[in-house]
Short mmCIF file of C-alpha atoms in Angstrom, two decimals:
data_model
loop_
_atom_site.label_atom_id
_atom_site.label_comp_id
_atom_site.label_asym_id
_atom_site.label_seq_id
_atom_site.Cartn_x
_atom_site.Cartn_y
_atom_site.Cartn_z
CA MET A 1 8.57 -5.46 17.16
CA ARG A 2 7.83 -8.90 15.67
CA VAL A 3 5.41 -9.00 12.79
CA ALA A 4 3.81 -11.45 10.89
CA PHE A 5 2.53 -11.84 7.30
CA VAL A 6 0.29 -14.48 6.12
CA ILE A 7 -0.15 -15.14 2.86
CA LYS A 8 -2.67 -17.56 2.09
CA GLY A 9 -4.17 -16.89 -1.77
CA ASP A 10 -2.01 -17.67 -4.34
CA PRO A 11 0.09 -15.75 -5.89
CA PHE A 12 -1.66 -14.67 -9.14
CA SER A 13 -3.51 -11.87 -7.73
CA TRP A 14 -1.43 -8.37 -7.14
CA LYS A 15 -1.48 -9.04 -3.85
CA ALA A 16 1.28 -11.68 -3.63
CA HIS A 17 3.33 -9.08 -5.19
CA GLU A 18 1.98 -6.01 -2.19
CA ALA A 19 2.73 -8.51 0.57
CA LEU A 20 6.56 -9.21 -0.36
CA ARG A 21 6.91 -5.50 -0.95
CA GLN A 22 4.85 -4.52 1.98
CA ALA A 23 6.71 -7.18 3.72
CA ILE A 24 11.10 -6.04 2.18
CA ALA A 25 9.58 -2.47 4.23
CA VAL A 26 8.42 -4.11 7.73
CA GLY A 27 11.70 -6.17 7.41
CA MET A 28 14.26 -3.15 7.68
CA ASN A 29 12.73 -2.25 10.64
CA HIS A 30 11.49 -5.19 12.57
CA GLU A 31 11.52 -8.84 12.68
CA LEU A 32 8.63 -10.24 10.65
CA ASP A 33 7.95 -13.73 9.62
CA LEU A 34 6.09 -14.89 6.11
CA ILE A 35 4.37 -17.40 6.52
CA LEU A 36 2.64 -18.97 3.59
CA VAL A 37 -0.61 -20.96 3.47
CA ARG A 38 -2.55 -22.39 1.57
CA ASP A 39 -2.40 -21.27 -1.64
CA GLY A 40 0.24 -18.93 -0.54
CA VAL A 41 3.49 -21.45 -0.46
CA TYR A 42 2.73 -21.27 -4.25
CA THR A 43 4.06 -17.97 -3.65
CA LEU A 44 7.41 -18.66 -4.16
CA ALA A 45 7.81 -22.16 -5.49
CA ASP A 46 9.08 -21.66 -7.86
CA TRP A 47 6.88 -21.40 -10.43
CA LYS A 48 7.86 -19.92 -13.91
CA GLN A 49 5.92 -16.75 -13.63
CA GLU A 50 7.38 -15.28 -16.12
CA GLU A 51 6.59 -17.84 -18.68
CA LEU A 52 2.92 -16.65 -17.88
CA GLY A 53 4.34 -13.28 -18.76
CA ILE A 54 3.98 -12.05 -15.12
CA ASN A 55 7.20 -10.49 -12.94
CA THR A 56 8.76 -12.48 -11.45
CA PHE A 57 9.58 -11.84 -7.81
CA ASP A 58 13.58 -12.14 -7.88
CA LYS A 59 14.21 -8.62 -6.95
CA PHE A 60 12.06 -8.63 -3.70
CA LEU A 61 14.21 -12.18 -3.09
CA GLU A 62 17.86 -10.34 -3.57
CA THR A 63 16.51 -8.30 -0.61
CA PHE A 64 15.83 -10.98 2.25
CA GLU A 65 19.17 -11.18 3.14
CA TYR A 66 19.36 -7.67 3.91
CA VAL A 67 15.84 -7.73 5.76
CA ASN A 68 14.99 -9.57 8.76
CA ILE A 69 12.64 -11.86 7.10
CA ARG A 70 12.20 -15.60 8.12
CA VAL A 71 9.87 -17.66 5.40
CA ILE A 72 7.74 -19.95 7.05
CA VAL A 73 5.70 -22.56 4.82
CA GLU A 74 3.16 -25.11 6.82
CA ASP A 75 3.76 -28.92 6.23
CA ALA A 76 0.36 -29.63 5.79
CA SER A 77 -0.80 -27.02 2.94
CA VAL A 78 2.87 -28.53 1.45
CA GLN A 79 2.86 -31.66 1.03
CA GLU A 80 -0.97 -31.37 -0.55
CA ARG A 81 0.51 -29.47 -3.24
CA GLY A 82 3.46 -31.76 -3.77
CA LEU A 83 5.95 -29.51 -2.98
CA LYS A 84 8.54 -30.26 -1.51
CA GLU A 85 11.71 -27.85 -0.12
CA LYS A 86 13.68 -28.02 -2.95
CA ASP A 87 11.52 -26.92 -5.01
CA PHE A 88 11.22 -23.22 -3.39
CA THR A 89 12.97 -20.72 -4.41
CA THR A 90 14.32 -19.39 -1.21
CA GLU A 91 15.10 -20.72 2.02
CA VAL A 92 12.01 -21.96 3.74
CA GLU A 93 10.99 -23.54 7.25
CA VAL A 94 8.56 -25.72 7.41
CA ARG A 95 6.79 -26.03 10.45
CA SER A 96 3.50 -26.86 11.44
CA ALA A 97 -0.28 -25.33 11.96
CA GLU A 98 0.32 -25.16 16.07
CA GLU A 99 3.69 -23.74 15.56
CA ILE A 100 2.30 -21.04 13.41
CA SER A 101 -0.05 -20.29 15.79
CA ASP A 102 2.25 -19.75 18.46
CA ILE A 103 4.31 -17.46 16.66
CA ILE A 104 0.91 -15.32 15.10
CA ASN A 105 0.41 -15.43 18.99
CA SER A 106 2.73 -13.90 19.54
CA ALA A 107 3.37 -11.33 16.39
CA GLU A 108 3.13 -8.26 18.09
CA ALA A 109 0.38 -6.64 14.32
CA VAL A 110 -0.14 -9.76 12.57
CA PHE A 111 -0.72 -8.77 8.28
CA VAL A 112 -3.18 -11.63 6.55
CA TRP A 113 -3.21 -11.14 2.78
CA MET B 1 -5.98 3.47 22.40
CA ARG B 2 -3.57 4.37 18.81
CA VAL B 3 -4.87 2.16 16.03
CA LEU B 4 -3.32 2.19 12.71
CA ILE B 5 -5.57 0.69 9.35
CA VAL B 6 -3.89 -0.16 6.48
CA ILE B 7 -6.10 -0.49 3.38
CA THR B 8 -5.00 -2.29 0.31
CA SER B 9 -7.97 -3.21 -1.06
CA VAL B 10 -10.01 -0.80 -3.54
CA PRO B 11 -12.66 1.66 -2.35
CA PHE B 12 -15.21 -0.22 -3.94
CA ALA B 13 -15.63 -3.35 -2.34
CA LYS B 14 -16.91 -4.74 0.44
CA ASP B 15 -14.85 -2.72 3.02
CA PHE B 16 -15.10 0.56 2.60
CA ASN B 17 -18.95 0.82 4.82
CA THR B 18 -16.36 -1.52 7.27
CA ILE B 19 -13.93 0.86 8.39
CA SER B 20 -15.41 3.96 7.53
CA ASN B 21 -18.26 2.35 10.59
CA LEU B 22 -14.76 1.06 12.55
CA ILE B 23 -12.89 5.07 12.18
CA ARG B 24 -16.65 6.71 13.36
CA THR B 25 -16.78 4.12 15.86
CA PHE B 26 -12.44 4.48 16.95
CA ASN B 27 -13.45 8.20 16.75
CA THR B 28 -16.56 8.33 19.63
CA SER B 29 -15.35 6.57 22.53
CA GLY B 30 -11.64 9.05 22.08
CA ASP B 31 -9.20 6.93 20.46
CA GLU B 32 -6.56 7.78 17.82
CA VAL B 33 -6.99 6.55 14.55
CA SER B 34 -4.62 6.14 10.96
CA VAL B 35 -4.91 5.47 8.19
CA PHE B 36 -2.49 3.49 5.61
CA LEU B 37 -3.51 3.76 1.64
CA ALA B 38 -0.94 1.18 0.05
CA GLY B 39 -1.86 -1.22 -3.62
CA ASN B 40 -5.41 -1.11 -4.65
CA GLY B 41 -5.86 1.41 -1.12
CA ALA B 42 -4.27 4.74 -2.64
CA TYR B 43 -7.69 4.14 -5.00
CA TYR B 44 -9.76 5.78 -1.47
CA LEU B 45 -7.93 9.35 -2.80
CA LEU B 46 -9.71 9.26 -5.26
CA ARG B 47 -13.78 8.17 -3.74
CA PRO B 48 -15.55 11.97 -2.78
CA GLU B 49 -16.84 10.23 0.26
CA VAL B 50 -13.04 10.14 2.08
CA LYS B 51 -12.95 13.60 2.65
CA GLU B 52 -15.14 13.93 5.27
CA LEU B 53 -13.39 10.36 6.94
CA SER B 54 -10.55 13.26 7.22
CA GLN B 55 -11.85 14.66 9.87
CA LEU B 56 -12.28 12.12 11.88
CA ALA B 57 -8.34 10.42 11.66
CA ARG B 58 -5.30 10.19 10.15
CA PHE B 59 -4.60 9.58 6.56
CA LEU B 60 -1.50 8.71 5.04
CA PHE B 61 -0.69 6.98 1.44
CA CYS B 62 2.34 5.41 -0.22
CA SER B 63 3.06 7.82 -2.82
CA HIS B 64 4.98 4.79 -5.15
CA SER B 65 1.73 2.72 -5.07
CA ALA B 66 -0.26 6.31 -6.09
CA HIS B 67 1.76 6.29 -8.93
CA GLU B 68 2.19 3.20 -10.03
CA ARG B 69 -2.54 3.39 -10.14
CA GLY B 70 -1.92 6.94 -12.00
CA VAL B 71 -2.85 8.47 -9.11
CA GLU B 72 -1.19 11.69 -9.42
CA THR B 73 -3.81 14.59 -8.15
CA VAL B 74 -3.93 14.59 -4.17
CA PRO B 75 -6.50 16.08 -2.34
CA SER B 76 -5.14 17.62 0.42
CA TRP B 77 -5.78 15.90 3.76
CA ALA B 78 -3.42 12.96 2.76
CA GLU B 79 -0.12 13.49 3.29
CA SER B 80 2.60 11.26 0.54
CA SER B 81 4.28 8.29 3.21
CA SER B 82 6.03 5.02 1.98
CA THR B 83 5.23 1.82 2.95
CA TYR B 84 9.11 2.33 4.95
CA ASN B 85 7.18 5.28 6.75
CA LEU B 86 4.40 2.35 7.65
CA SER B 87 7.49 0.24 8.83
CA LYS B 88 8.61 2.37 11.35
CA MET B 89 5.19 4.19 12.20
CA LEU B 90 3.79 0.11 13.57
CA PRO B 91 5.67 0.87 17.42
CA GLU B 92 3.55 3.46 17.78
CA PHE B 93 0.23 1.80 17.23
CA ASP B 94 -1.53 0.01 20.09
CA LYS B 95 -3.76 -2.19 17.30
CA VAL B 96 -3.48 -2.53 13.34
CA ILE B 97 -6.19 -3.59 11.69
CA VAL B 98 -5.52 -4.64 7.50
CA PHE B 99 -7.71 -4.77 4.49
CA ASN B 100 -6.97 -6.76 1.78
#
């Protein structure tokens, strides 16, 4: 089964954490596209949350290689925020809005965060 | 049709009425509804009115989320589950609707 998670909000709320937690669970059994758009691209950027006293996502990132998760970031969202591929804490695929639209369209379940 | 509603938003948000109406409407049209409570959705276990909805839908909840939020007394109409079980359940449904 192909599932898409779309994270569009900034990572300062509990949603990003809950989205990653559920993504790991879903990625164990299905092929998951974790799509970061708008401020959601900050979620897996190196924003040093530990300096803000926020738990890092390291424990999630460590499990990414054991589950079927592909991380996709939208090119315009990344460029608008001055981010580059090297600024991310995990391997990402940079895609256009049109490509992301096709990916979401082919998913059998879509979770938006 | 088999419908899964995943809720991670709090029960006092705007979604509560939408979800209640959706469950009633699906039920009236003969669809089978399951509701999975995760994240802040675990607080649905504390809202009294949800018991009435449990007559119309099967309610499951992420026990990790409930424990993290101090929800220790669990009503009889809710089944303890996990996000891993949620992952395993997904293919059983025709539609998945997420509120967060």
